[in-house]
Amino acid sequence: MKKILLVSNASWSMVKFRYGLMKSLVENNYKVYVVSPIDEYSKEIEEIGCEYIDIKIDNNGSNPFNDLKLVYDLYEIYKKIKPNLIIHYTIKPNIYGSFATMLSGCKSISIIPGLGYTFINENFTSKIAKVLYKIALKIPEQVWFINKDDIDEFINRKLIDKSKIELINGEGVNIDKFKSFNANKQTDKLVFLMIARVLKDKGIYEYIEAIKIVKLKYSNIEFWLMGQASNNPTAVREDEINSWVNLKYINYFGSVANVVDYINKSDCVVLPSYREGLSMSLMESASMSKPIITSNITGCKEVVDDRVNGYLCEVKNAIDLASKIEMMINLSQDERLAMGRAGREKIIREFDERIVIEKYLKTIKEILK
């Protein structure tokens, strides 16, 4: 059996974004290994049929000794397993995993699922990351991006050889799991739902400010927020979230394993993010025939045809976001349902995960010839 090794900075992201890929690789008779820090999702990786390997990755740190240790730990894993191909995800595996593949003589692909906080902020750590990217991305056979703007960013900064670049439509959506079905709504109110880690960069403050504006005019509306707090530098404090709940701006559900039920019970999904790789929550919501309101920025605008399956709003503009929410409120139920159907059709046409998985399988076969 050919051995494929997948490396990420989190087990939960492997299950959330790449469950279908892992399952398909196993079904195609590859021996699949997944290397990522252990969390509550790690067991699910093994249940798919992959062999799970725990590794420590300091995702938010910049200690060079920890990063050197990561290179060494990955090199030891690669040397022991001798995989036929390694696929790296996220910034530290892409950089330090690529160095480890060079030392071990293995072939690899780097996948850039978004630029992330470290890359998009202009500070010393960001500058170091870009230099390391420029060196590391010479090593893999190919480098895959999930939106064109990120490709342009890397090319303009001269961080990558154009011949290595491939573009895919995100991680893909399981359109059979995320499909529309009759909602058993808990309320007769119109429900707007935001699904995101509770970070400033996700547009959480714009969401709250827009809610304040809308609630001055409309009473029969509910706003929901779902997503985990984190130790990201732009994370919102827990006491601030609690204050929004106490003021009845939002209903907050924290991190939820099964988002399908919540999307199904909502009327519209909102994401006023500052930048995404390609938003999985928007793709899943559109796949479930929900209209979308989101920022006209990289990683969000790709999912929405403005005024067809939702509305695009100006980034970092709570007033414009509130106006788009009001436009959605003033649509008839039939008009909202028509928007939702248009979104479902768009996802099937452009973002079905089977399209993405076929790209993986074809590329793996070509590299392993």
mmCIF file of C-alpha atoms in Angstrom:
data_model
loop_
_atom_site.group_PDB
_atom_site.id
_atom_site.type_symbol
_atom_site.label_atom_id
_atom_site.label_comp_id
_atom_site.label_asym_id
_atom_site.label_seq_id
_atom_site.Cartn_x
_atom_site.Cartn_y
_atom_site.Cartn_z
ATOM 1 C CA MET A 1 0.000 0.000 0.000
ATOM 2 C CA LYS A 2 1.182 3.531 -0.805
ATOM 3 C CA LYS A 3 1.551 5.680 2.302
ATOM 4 C CA ILE A 4 0.038 9.176 2.469
ATOM 5 C CA LEU A 5 0.817 11.361 5.484
ATOM 6 C CA LEU A 6 -1.310 14.430 6.299
ATOM 7 C CA VAL A 7 0.028 17.083 8.686
ATOM 8 C CA SER A 8 -2.024 19.869 10.297
ATOM 9 C CA ASN A 9 -1.871 22.148 13.319
ATOM 10 C CA ALA A 10 -5.156 20.781 14.740
ATOM 11 C CA SER A 11 -7.040 17.481 14.732
ATOM 12 C CA TRP A 12 -10.411 19.238 14.779
ATOM 13 C CA SER A 13 -9.644 21.000 11.490
ATOM 14 C CA MET A 14 -8.773 17.683 9.838
ATOM 15 C CA VAL A 15 -12.166 16.259 10.819
ATOM 16 C CA LYS A 16 -14.091 19.463 10.106
ATOM 17 C CA PHE A 17 -12.552 20.283 6.714
ATOM 18 C CA ARG A 18 -11.038 17.023 5.410
ATOM 19 C CA TYR A 19 -13.203 14.177 6.700
ATOM 20 C CA GLY A 20 -14.314 13.285 3.171
ATOM 21 C CA LEU A 21 -10.751 13.395 1.869
ATOM 22 C CA MET A 22 -9.403 11.093 4.595
ATOM 23 C CA LYS A 23 -12.271 8.660 4.086
ATOM 24 C CA SER A 24 -11.763 8.660 0.311
ATOM 25 C CA LEU A 25 -8.003 8.043 0.602
ATOM 26 C CA VAL A 26 -8.643 5.049 2.873
ATOM 27 C CA GLU A 27 -11.307 3.725 0.475
ATOM 28 C CA ASN A 28 -8.803 4.045 -2.390
ATOM 29 C CA ASN A 29 -6.421 1.694 -0.550
ATOM 30 C CA TYR A 30 -3.892 4.216 0.661
ATOM 31 C CA LYS A 31 -2.346 3.751 4.086
ATOM 32 C CA VAL A 32 -3.166 7.121 5.640
ATOM 33 C CA TYR A 33 -1.359 8.719 8.574
ATOM 34 C CA VAL A 34 -2.503 11.957 10.211
ATOM 35 C CA VAL A 35 -0.059 14.006 12.280
ATOM 36 C CA SER A 36 -1.620 16.736 14.441
ATOM 37 C CA PRO A 37 -1.886 17.851 18.089
ATOM 38 C CA ILE A 38 -4.249 15.686 20.083
ATOM 39 C CA ASP A 39 -7.750 16.945 20.907
ATOM 40 C CA GLU A 40 -11.267 15.533 21.218
ATOM 41 C CA TYR A 41 -11.413 14.907 17.447
ATOM 42 C CA SER A 42 -8.279 12.746 17.252
ATOM 43 C CA LYS A 43 -10.205 9.552 17.995
ATOM 44 C CA GLU A 44 -12.543 10.315 15.085
ATOM 45 C CA ILE A 45 -9.523 10.341 12.753
ATOM 46 C CA GLU A 46 -8.750 6.768 13.815
ATOM 47 C CA GLU A 47 -12.395 5.734 13.372
ATOM 48 C CA ILE A 48 -12.161 6.760 9.697
ATOM 49 C CA GLY A 49 -9.356 4.211 9.307
ATOM 50 C CA CYS A 50 -6.319 6.494 9.513
ATOM 51 C CA GLU A 51 -3.389 6.017 11.840
ATOM 52 C CA TYR A 52 -3.187 9.016 14.167
ATOM 53 C CA ILE A 53 0.134 10.436 15.442
ATOM 54 C CA ASP A 54 0.200 13.135 18.115
ATOM 55 C CA ILE A 55 2.667 16.022 17.828
ATOM 56 C CA LYS A 56 3.189 19.227 19.791
ATOM 57 C CA ILE A 57 2.846 22.423 17.719
ATOM 58 C CA ASP A 58 3.051 25.843 19.357
ATOM 59 C CA ASN A 59 0.551 27.463 17.002
ATOM 60 C CA ASN A 60 0.671 30.983 18.428
ATOM 61 C CA GLY A 61 4.285 31.047 19.594
ATOM 62 C CA SER A 62 7.404 32.242 17.800
ATOM 63 C CA ASN A 63 10.075 30.577 19.945
ATOM 64 C CA PRO A 64 12.783 29.421 17.482
ATOM 65 C CA PHE A 65 13.796 26.496 19.712
ATOM 66 C CA ASN A 66 10.213 25.155 19.693
ATOM 67 C CA ASP A 67 10.124 25.519 15.908
ATOM 68 C CA LEU A 68 13.468 23.736 15.493
ATOM 69 C CA LYS A 69 12.146 20.947 17.693
ATOM 70 C CA LEU A 70 9.081 20.730 15.452
ATOM 71 C CA VAL A 71 11.337 20.243 12.406
ATOM 72 C CA TYR A 72 13.211 17.498 14.262
ATOM 73 C CA ASP A 73 10.024 15.766 15.488
ATOM 74 C CA LEU A 74 8.510 15.777 11.995
ATOM 75 C CA TYR A 75 11.782 14.545 10.483
ATOM 76 C CA GLU A 76 11.795 11.618 12.933
ATOM 77 C CA ILE A 77 8.216 10.709 11.968
ATOM 78 C CA TYR A 78 8.944 10.975 8.237
ATOM 79 C CA LYS A 79 12.140 8.936 8.546
ATOM 80 C CA LYS A 80 10.332 6.194 10.466
ATOM 81 C CA ILE A 81 7.196 5.939 8.267
ATOM 82 C CA LYS A 82 8.851 6.670 4.898
ATOM 83 C CA PRO A 83 5.621 7.985 3.320
ATOM 84 C CA ASN A 84 5.259 8.122 -0.451
ATOM 85 C CA LEU A 85 3.729 11.595 -0.172
ATOM 86 C CA ILE A 86 3.239 14.151 2.607
ATOM 87 C CA ILE A 87 0.543 16.839 2.482
ATOM 88 C CA HIS A 88 1.025 19.842 4.776
ATOM 89 C CA TYR A 89 -1.723 22.240 5.916
ATOM 90 C CA THR A 90 -1.453 25.605 7.721
ATOM 91 C CA ILE A 91 1.549 27.827 8.274
ATOM 92 C CA LYS A 92 3.839 25.909 10.650
ATOM 93 C CA PRO A 93 3.437 22.482 9.011
ATOM 94 C CA ASN A 94 3.899 24.147 5.605
ATOM 95 C CA ILE A 95 7.134 25.814 6.661
ATOM 96 C CA TYR A 96 8.736 23.434 9.136
ATOM 97 C CA GLY A 97 7.203 20.304 7.632
ATOM 98 C CA SER A 98 8.702 21.245 4.271
ATOM 99 C CA PHE A 99 12.138 21.574 5.882
ATOM 100 C CA ALA A 100 11.639 18.131 7.429
ATOM 101 C CA THR A 101 10.706 16.622 4.054
ATOM 102 C CA MET A 102 13.873 18.050 2.519
ATOM 103 C CA LEU A 103 15.940 16.375 5.240
ATOM 104 C CA SER A 104 14.079 13.068 4.914
ATOM 105 C CA GLY A 105 13.980 13.009 1.106
ATOM 106 C CA CYS A 106 10.183 12.677 0.964
ATOM 107 C CA LYS A 107 7.886 14.244 -1.611
ATOM 108 C CA SER A 108 5.293 16.759 -0.413
ATOM 109 C CA ILE A 109 2.462 19.123 -1.313
ATOM 110 C CA SER A 110 1.794 22.339 0.615
ATOM 111 C CA ILE A 111 -1.791 23.544 0.929
ATOM 112 C CA ILE A 112 -2.403 27.157 2.005
ATOM 113 C CA PRO A 113 -5.955 27.231 3.473
ATOM 114 C CA GLY A 114 -5.758 30.985 4.168
ATOM 115 C CA LEU A 115 -3.098 33.473 5.180
ATOM 116 C CA GLY A 116 -4.001 33.720 8.853
ATOM 117 C CA TYR A 117 -3.245 36.269 11.555
ATOM 118 C CA THR A 118 0.524 35.817 11.448
ATOM 119 C CA PHE A 119 0.768 36.520 7.742
ATOM 120 C CA ILE A 120 -1.629 39.429 7.256
ATOM 121 C CA ASN A 121 -0.333 41.599 10.107
ATOM 122 C CA GLU A 122 2.700 43.731 9.301
ATOM 123 C CA ASN A 123 5.007 43.080 12.253
ATOM 124 C CA PHE A 124 8.337 41.400 12.917
ATOM 125 C CA THR A 125 6.826 37.906 13.243
ATOM 126 C CA SER A 126 4.975 38.395 9.969
ATOM 127 C CA LYS A 127 8.173 39.428 8.171
ATOM 128 C CA ILE A 128 9.991 36.349 9.460
ATOM 129 C CA ALA A 129 7.073 34.126 8.385
ATOM 130 C CA LYS A 130 7.240 35.511 4.849
ATOM 131 C CA VAL A 131 10.989 34.901 4.606
ATOM 132 C CA LEU A 132 10.516 31.342 5.855
ATOM 133 C CA TYR A 133 7.650 30.775 3.423
ATOM 134 C CA LYS A 134 9.848 31.936 0.539
ATOM 135 C CA ILE A 135 12.502 29.372 1.457
ATOM 136 C CA ALA A 136 10.158 26.528 2.416
ATOM 137 C CA LEU A 137 7.894 26.702 -0.628
ATOM 138 C CA LYS A 138 10.809 25.873 -2.919
ATOM 139 C CA ILE A 139 10.681 22.333 -1.493
ATOM 140 C CA PRO A 140 7.194 20.833 -2.217
ATOM 141 C CA GLU A 141 6.180 19.413 -5.584
ATOM 142 C CA GLN A 142 3.132 21.686 -5.671
ATOM 143 C CA VAL A 143 1.564 24.472 -3.591
ATOM 144 C CA TRP A 144 -2.233 24.630 -3.539
ATOM 145 C CA PHE A 145 -4.269 27.740 -2.701
ATOM 146 C CA ILE A 146 -8.007 27.972 -2.105
ATOM 147 C CA ASN A 147 -8.552 31.466 -3.474
ATOM 148 C CA LYS A 148 -6.968 33.556 -6.208
ATOM 149 C CA ASP A 149 -6.290 36.617 -4.036
ATOM 150 C CA ASP A 150 -3.905 34.591 -1.843
ATOM 151 C CA ILE A 151 -2.079 33.435 -4.984
ATOM 152 C CA ASP A 152 -1.698 37.063 -6.089
ATOM 153 C CA GLU A 153 -0.412 37.985 -2.619
ATOM 154 C CA PHE A 154 2.317 35.334 -2.755
ATOM 155 C CA ILE A 155 3.275 36.197 -6.340
ATOM 156 C CA ASN A 156 3.397 39.955 -5.676
ATOM 157 C CA ARG A 157 5.650 39.357 -2.662
ATOM 158 C CA LYS A 158 7.818 36.996 -4.758
ATOM 159 C CA LEU A 159 7.347 34.175 -2.257
ATOM 160 C CA ILE A 160 6.709 31.357 -4.715
ATOM 161 C CA ASP A 161 7.615 29.915 -8.090
ATOM 162 C CA LYS A 162 4.507 30.262 -10.287
ATOM 163 C CA SER A 163 5.068 26.821 -11.801
ATOM 164 C CA LYS A 164 4.243 25.169 -8.446
ATOM 165 C CA ILE A 165 0.866 26.882 -7.995
ATOM 166 C CA GLU A 166 -2.499 25.091 -8.160
ATOM 167 C CA LEU A 167 -5.929 26.589 -7.328
ATOM 168 C CA ILE A 168 -8.751 24.560 -5.755
ATOM 169 C CA ASN A 169 -12.256 25.653 -4.702
ATOM 170 C CA GLY A 170 -11.722 25.399 -0.982
ATOM 171 C CA GLU A 171 -11.925 22.152 0.938
ATOM 172 C CA GLY A 172 -15.282 21.352 -0.632
ATOM 173 C CA VAL A 173 -18.651 20.707 1.003
ATOM 174 C CA ASN A 174 -20.420 17.433 1.651
ATOM 175 C CA ILE A 175 -23.631 18.379 -0.141
ATOM 176 C CA ASP A 176 -25.383 15.210 1.069
ATOM 177 C CA LYS A 177 -24.798 16.079 4.726
ATOM 178 C CA PHE A 178 -25.374 19.815 4.342
ATOM 179 C CA LYS A 179 -28.718 19.912 2.573
ATOM 180 C CA SER A 180 -32.001 21.690 3.182
ATOM 181 C CA PHE A 181 -34.731 19.974 5.163
ATOM 182 C CA ASN A 182 -37.809 21.120 7.040
ATOM 183 C CA ALA A 183 -36.775 23.254 9.954
ATOM 184 C CA ASN A 184 -38.233 22.619 13.376
ATOM 185 C CA LYS A 185 -37.763 26.211 14.481
ATOM 186 C CA GLN A 186 -37.636 26.971 18.181
ATOM 187 C CA THR A 187 -39.047 30.462 17.597
ATOM 188 C CA ASP A 188 -41.339 32.262 15.170
ATOM 189 C CA LYS A 189 -38.842 35.110 15.031
ATOM 190 C CA LEU A 190 -36.547 35.697 12.083
ATOM 191 C CA VAL A 191 -33.151 34.235 13.069
ATOM 192 C CA PHE A 192 -29.754 35.501 11.896
ATOM 193 C CA LEU A 193 -26.824 33.218 12.697
ATOM 194 C CA MET A 194 -23.089 33.946 12.764
ATOM 195 C CA ILE A 195 -20.770 30.914 12.855
ATOM 196 C CA ALA A 196 -17.129 31.771 13.573
ATOM 197 C CA ARG A 197 -14.401 31.715 16.142
ATOM 198 C CA VAL A 198 -15.117 34.704 18.377
ATOM 199 C CA LEU A 199 -12.375 36.961 17.048
ATOM 200 C CA LYS A 200 -12.181 40.618 16.123
ATOM 201 C CA ASP A 201 -10.972 39.596 12.644
ATOM 202 C CA LYS A 202 -14.184 37.639 12.054
ATOM 203 C CA GLY A 203 -16.150 40.901 12.281
ATOM 204 C CA ILE A 204 -17.718 40.117 15.634
ATOM 205 C CA TYR A 205 -17.758 43.770 16.767
ATOM 206 C CA GLU A 206 -19.392 44.863 13.504
ATOM 207 C CA TYR A 207 -21.983 42.132 14.018
ATOM 208 C CA ILE A 208 -22.809 43.437 17.506
ATOM 209 C CA GLU A 209 -22.947 47.075 16.364
ATOM 210 C CA ALA A 210 -25.223 46.136 13.474
ATOM 211 C CA ILE A 211 -27.474 44.233 15.886
ATOM 212 C CA LYS A 212 -27.814 47.355 18.059
ATOM 213 C CA ILE A 213 -28.902 49.365 15.003
ATOM 214 C CA VAL A 214 -31.384 46.758 13.775
ATOM 215 C CA LYS A 215 -32.938 46.170 17.199
ATOM 216 C CA LEU A 216 -33.896 49.848 17.402
ATOM 217 C CA LYS A 217 -36.317 49.292 14.499
ATOM 218 C CA TYR A 218 -37.298 45.614 14.692
ATOM 219 C CA SER A 219 -38.370 43.499 17.647
ATOM 220 C CA ASN A 220 -39.279 40.170 16.057
ATOM 221 C CA ILE A 221 -35.658 39.286 15.236
ATOM 222 C CA GLU A 222 -33.121 37.020 16.964
ATOM 223 C CA PHE A 223 -29.378 37.035 16.487
ATOM 224 C CA TRP A 224 -27.365 33.912 17.249
ATOM 225 C CA LEU A 225 -23.626 33.458 17.622
ATOM 226 C CA MET A 226 -21.929 30.091 17.472
ATOM 227 C CA GLY A 227 -18.213 29.410 17.778
ATOM 228 C CA GLN A 228 -15.422 28.888 20.223
ATOM 229 C CA ALA A 229 -13.432 31.519 22.028
ATOM 230 C CA SER A 230 -9.692 31.034 21.547
ATOM 231 C CA ASN A 231 -6.261 32.248 22.596
ATOM 232 C CA ASN A 232 -5.752 34.051 19.287
ATOM 233 C CA PRO A 233 -4.383 37.606 19.788
ATOM 234 C CA THR A 234 -7.642 39.061 18.416
ATOM 235 C CA ALA A 235 -9.942 36.893 20.563
ATOM 236 C CA VAL A 236 -12.922 38.526 22.277
ATOM 237 C CA ARG A 237 -12.936 38.226 26.061
ATOM 238 C CA GLU A 238 -15.444 35.865 27.642
ATOM 239 C CA ASP A 239 -16.854 38.566 29.934
ATOM 240 C CA GLU A 240 -17.567 40.725 26.866
ATOM 241 C CA ILE A 241 -19.483 37.872 25.223
ATOM 242 C CA ASN A 242 -21.448 37.381 28.452
ATOM 243 C CA SER A 243 -22.338 41.078 28.538
ATOM 244 C CA TRP A 244 -23.810 40.834 25.012
ATOM 245 C CA VAL A 245 -25.900 37.863 26.140
ATOM 246 C CA ASN A 246 -27.097 39.704 29.260
ATOM 247 C CA LEU A 247 -28.060 42.731 27.161
ATOM 248 C CA LYS A 248 -30.032 40.349 24.904
ATOM 249 C CA TYR A 249 -28.113 41.298 21.785
ATOM 250 C CA ILE A 250 -27.302 37.661 21.014
ATOM 251 C CA ASN A 251 -27.971 34.078 21.961
ATOM 252 C CA TYR A 252 -24.531 32.480 22.311
ATOM 253 C CA PHE A 253 -24.065 28.717 21.857
ATOM 254 C CA GLY A 254 -20.286 28.353 22.053
ATOM 255 C CA SER A 255 -18.639 25.560 20.108
ATOM 256 C CA VAL A 256 -21.179 23.104 18.725
ATOM 257 C CA ALA A 257 -20.329 19.691 17.251
ATOM 258 C CA ASN A 258 -23.384 19.460 14.992
ATOM 259 C CA VAL A 259 -23.862 22.816 13.277
ATOM 260 C CA VAL A 260 -26.475 21.384 10.896
ATOM 261 C CA ASP A 261 -29.326 21.750 13.401
ATOM 262 C CA TYR A 262 -28.499 25.388 14.095
ATOM 263 C CA ILE A 263 -28.096 26.336 10.440
ATOM 264 C CA ASN A 264 -31.372 24.575 9.711
ATOM 265 C CA LYS A 265 -33.222 26.592 12.349
ATOM 266 C CA SER A 266 -31.854 29.910 11.105
ATOM 267 C CA ASP A 267 -33.216 32.120 8.316
ATOM 268 C CA CYS A 268 -29.966 33.769 7.222
ATOM 269 C CA VAL A 269 -26.260 33.248 7.969
ATOM 270 C CA VAL A 270 -24.002 36.267 8.525
ATOM 271 C CA LEU A 271 -20.199 36.499 8.403
ATOM 272 C CA PRO A 272 -18.704 40.032 8.376
ATOM 273 C CA SER A 273 -15.121 38.695 8.381
ATOM 274 C CA TYR A 274 -12.041 40.742 7.473
ATOM 275 C CA ARG A 275 -10.502 37.893 5.444
ATOM 276 C CA GLU A 276 -10.912 34.133 4.991
ATOM 277 C CA GLY A 277 -9.222 31.358 3.071
ATOM 278 C CA LEU A 278 -12.601 30.214 1.779
ATOM 279 C CA SER A 279 -15.266 30.195 4.467
ATOM 280 C CA MET A 280 -16.491 26.683 5.198
ATOM 281 C CA SER A 281 -19.385 27.946 7.341
ATOM 282 C CA LEU A 282 -20.694 30.033 4.426
ATOM 283 C CA MET A 283 -20.382 27.138 1.991
ATOM 284 C CA GLU A 284 -22.152 24.757 4.376
ATOM 285 C CA SER A 285 -24.927 27.279 5.019
ATOM 286 C CA ALA A 286 -25.445 27.992 1.328
ATOM 287 C CA SER A 287 -25.477 24.226 0.701
ATOM 288 C CA MET A 288 -28.363 24.066 3.189
ATOM 289 C CA SER A 289 -30.252 26.670 1.121
ATOM 290 C CA LYS A 290 -29.715 29.554 3.523
ATOM 291 C CA PRO A 291 -29.256 33.085 2.153
ATOM 292 C CA ILE A 292 -25.961 34.703 3.144
ATOM 293 C CA ILE A 293 -24.805 38.159 4.236
ATOM 294 C CA THR A 294 -21.031 38.483 4.191
ATOM 295 C CA SER A 295 -18.115 40.854 3.594
ATOM 296 C CA ASN A 296 -17.061 41.674 0.066
ATOM 297 C CA ILE A 297 -13.582 40.302 0.720
ATOM 298 C CA THR A 298 -11.338 37.368 -0.131
ATOM 299 C CA GLY A 299 -12.678 34.043 1.077
ATOM 300 C CA CYS A 300 -16.271 35.271 1.496
ATOM 301 C CA LYS A 301 -17.254 36.959 -1.774
ATOM 302 C CA GLU A 302 -16.583 33.730 -3.693
ATOM 303 C CA VAL A 303 -19.609 32.102 -2.030
ATOM 304 C CA VAL A 304 -22.132 34.888 -2.697
ATOM 305 C CA ASP A 305 -23.478 36.228 -5.957
ATOM 306 C CA ASP A 306 -24.710 39.585 -4.697
ATOM 307 C CA ARG A 307 -28.507 39.863 -4.591
ATOM 308 C CA VAL A 308 -28.821 36.336 -6.015
ATOM 309 C CA ASN A 309 -28.077 34.088 -3.043
ATOM 310 C CA GLY A 310 -27.369 36.827 -0.515
ATOM 311 C CA TYR A 311 -25.836 40.250 0.030
ATOM 312 C CA LEU A 312 -22.243 41.466 0.127
ATOM 313 C CA CYS A 313 -21.473 44.210 2.636
ATOM 314 C CA GLU A 314 -18.522 46.528 3.103
ATOM 315 C CA VAL A 315 -15.821 45.114 5.347
ATOM 316 C CA LYS A 316 -15.474 46.731 8.805
ATOM 317 C CA ASN A 317 -18.689 48.718 8.241
ATOM 318 C CA ALA A 318 -21.396 47.986 10.816
ATOM 319 C CA ILE A 319 -23.803 50.499 9.282
ATOM 320 C CA ASP A 320 -23.643 48.818 5.872
ATOM 321 C CA LEU A 321 -23.975 45.405 7.518
ATOM 322 C CA ALA A 322 -27.081 46.612 9.362
ATOM 323 C CA SER A 323 -28.570 47.886 6.089
ATOM 324 C CA LYS A 324 -28.046 44.480 4.446
ATOM 325 C CA ILE A 325 -29.639 42.733 7.426
ATOM 326 C CA GLU A 326 -32.596 45.116 7.121
ATOM 327 C CA MET A 327 -32.864 44.331 3.388
ATOM 328 C CA MET A 328 -33.017 40.621 4.260
ATOM 329 C CA ILE A 329 -35.689 41.281 6.902
ATOM 330 C CA ASN A 330 -37.833 43.141 4.387
ATOM 331 C CA LEU A 331 -37.782 40.340 1.827
ATOM 332 C CA SER A 332 -40.793 38.063 1.713
ATOM 333 C CA GLN A 333 -40.389 34.478 2.892
ATOM 334 C CA ASP A 334 -40.622 33.314 -0.724
ATOM 335 C CA GLU A 335 -37.838 35.697 -1.763
ATOM 336 C CA ARG A 336 -35.560 34.436 1.029
ATOM 337 C CA LEU A 337 -36.291 30.839 0.042
ATOM 338 C CA ALA A 338 -35.472 31.635 -3.602
ATOM 339 C CA MET A 339 -32.128 33.108 -2.508
ATOM 340 C CA GLY A 340 -31.449 29.957 -0.518
ATOM 341 C CA ARG A 341 -32.183 27.708 -3.488
ATOM 342 C CA ALA A 342 -29.838 29.769 -5.662
ATOM 343 C CA GLY A 343 -27.110 29.290 -3.049
ATOM 344 C CA ARG A 344 -27.617 25.526 -2.981
ATOM 345 C CA GLU A 345 -27.336 25.392 -6.776
ATOM 346 C CA LYS A 346 -24.108 27.440 -6.657
ATOM 347 C CA ILE A 347 -22.517 25.123 -4.084
ATOM 348 C CA ILE A 348 -23.408 21.993 -6.079
ATOM 349 C CA ARG A 349 -22.025 23.588 -9.226
ATOM 350 C CA GLU A 350 -18.776 24.996 -7.789
ATOM 351 C CA PHE A 351 -17.954 23.632 -4.324
ATOM 352 C CA ASP A 352 -19.036 19.979 -4.101
ATOM 353 C CA GLU A 353 -16.273 18.213 -2.142
ATOM 354 C CA ARG A 354 -16.242 15.384 -4.695
ATOM 355 C CA ILE A 355 -14.690 17.833 -7.192
ATOM 356 C CA VAL A 356 -11.911 18.650 -4.710
ATOM 357 C CA ILE A 357 -11.311 15.016 -3.701
ATOM 358 C CA GLU A 358 -11.012 14.007 -7.355
ATOM 359 C CA LYS A 359 -8.305 16.659 -7.729
ATOM 360 C CA TYR A 360 -6.415 15.146 -4.777
ATOM 361 C CA LEU A 361 -6.663 11.589 -6.095
ATOM 362 C CA LYS A 362 -5.577 12.550 -9.610
ATOM 363 C CA THR A 363 -2.598 14.596 -8.368
ATOM 364 C CA ILE A 364 -1.462 11.902 -5.923
ATOM 365 C CA LYS A 365 -1.463 9.306 -8.718
ATOM 366 C CA GLU A 366 0.551 11.600 -10.983
ATOM 367 C CA ILE A 367 3.157 12.400 -8.316
ATOM 368 C CA LEU A 368 3.525 8.746 -7.285
ATOM 369 C CA LYS A 369 3.998 7.380 -10.816
#
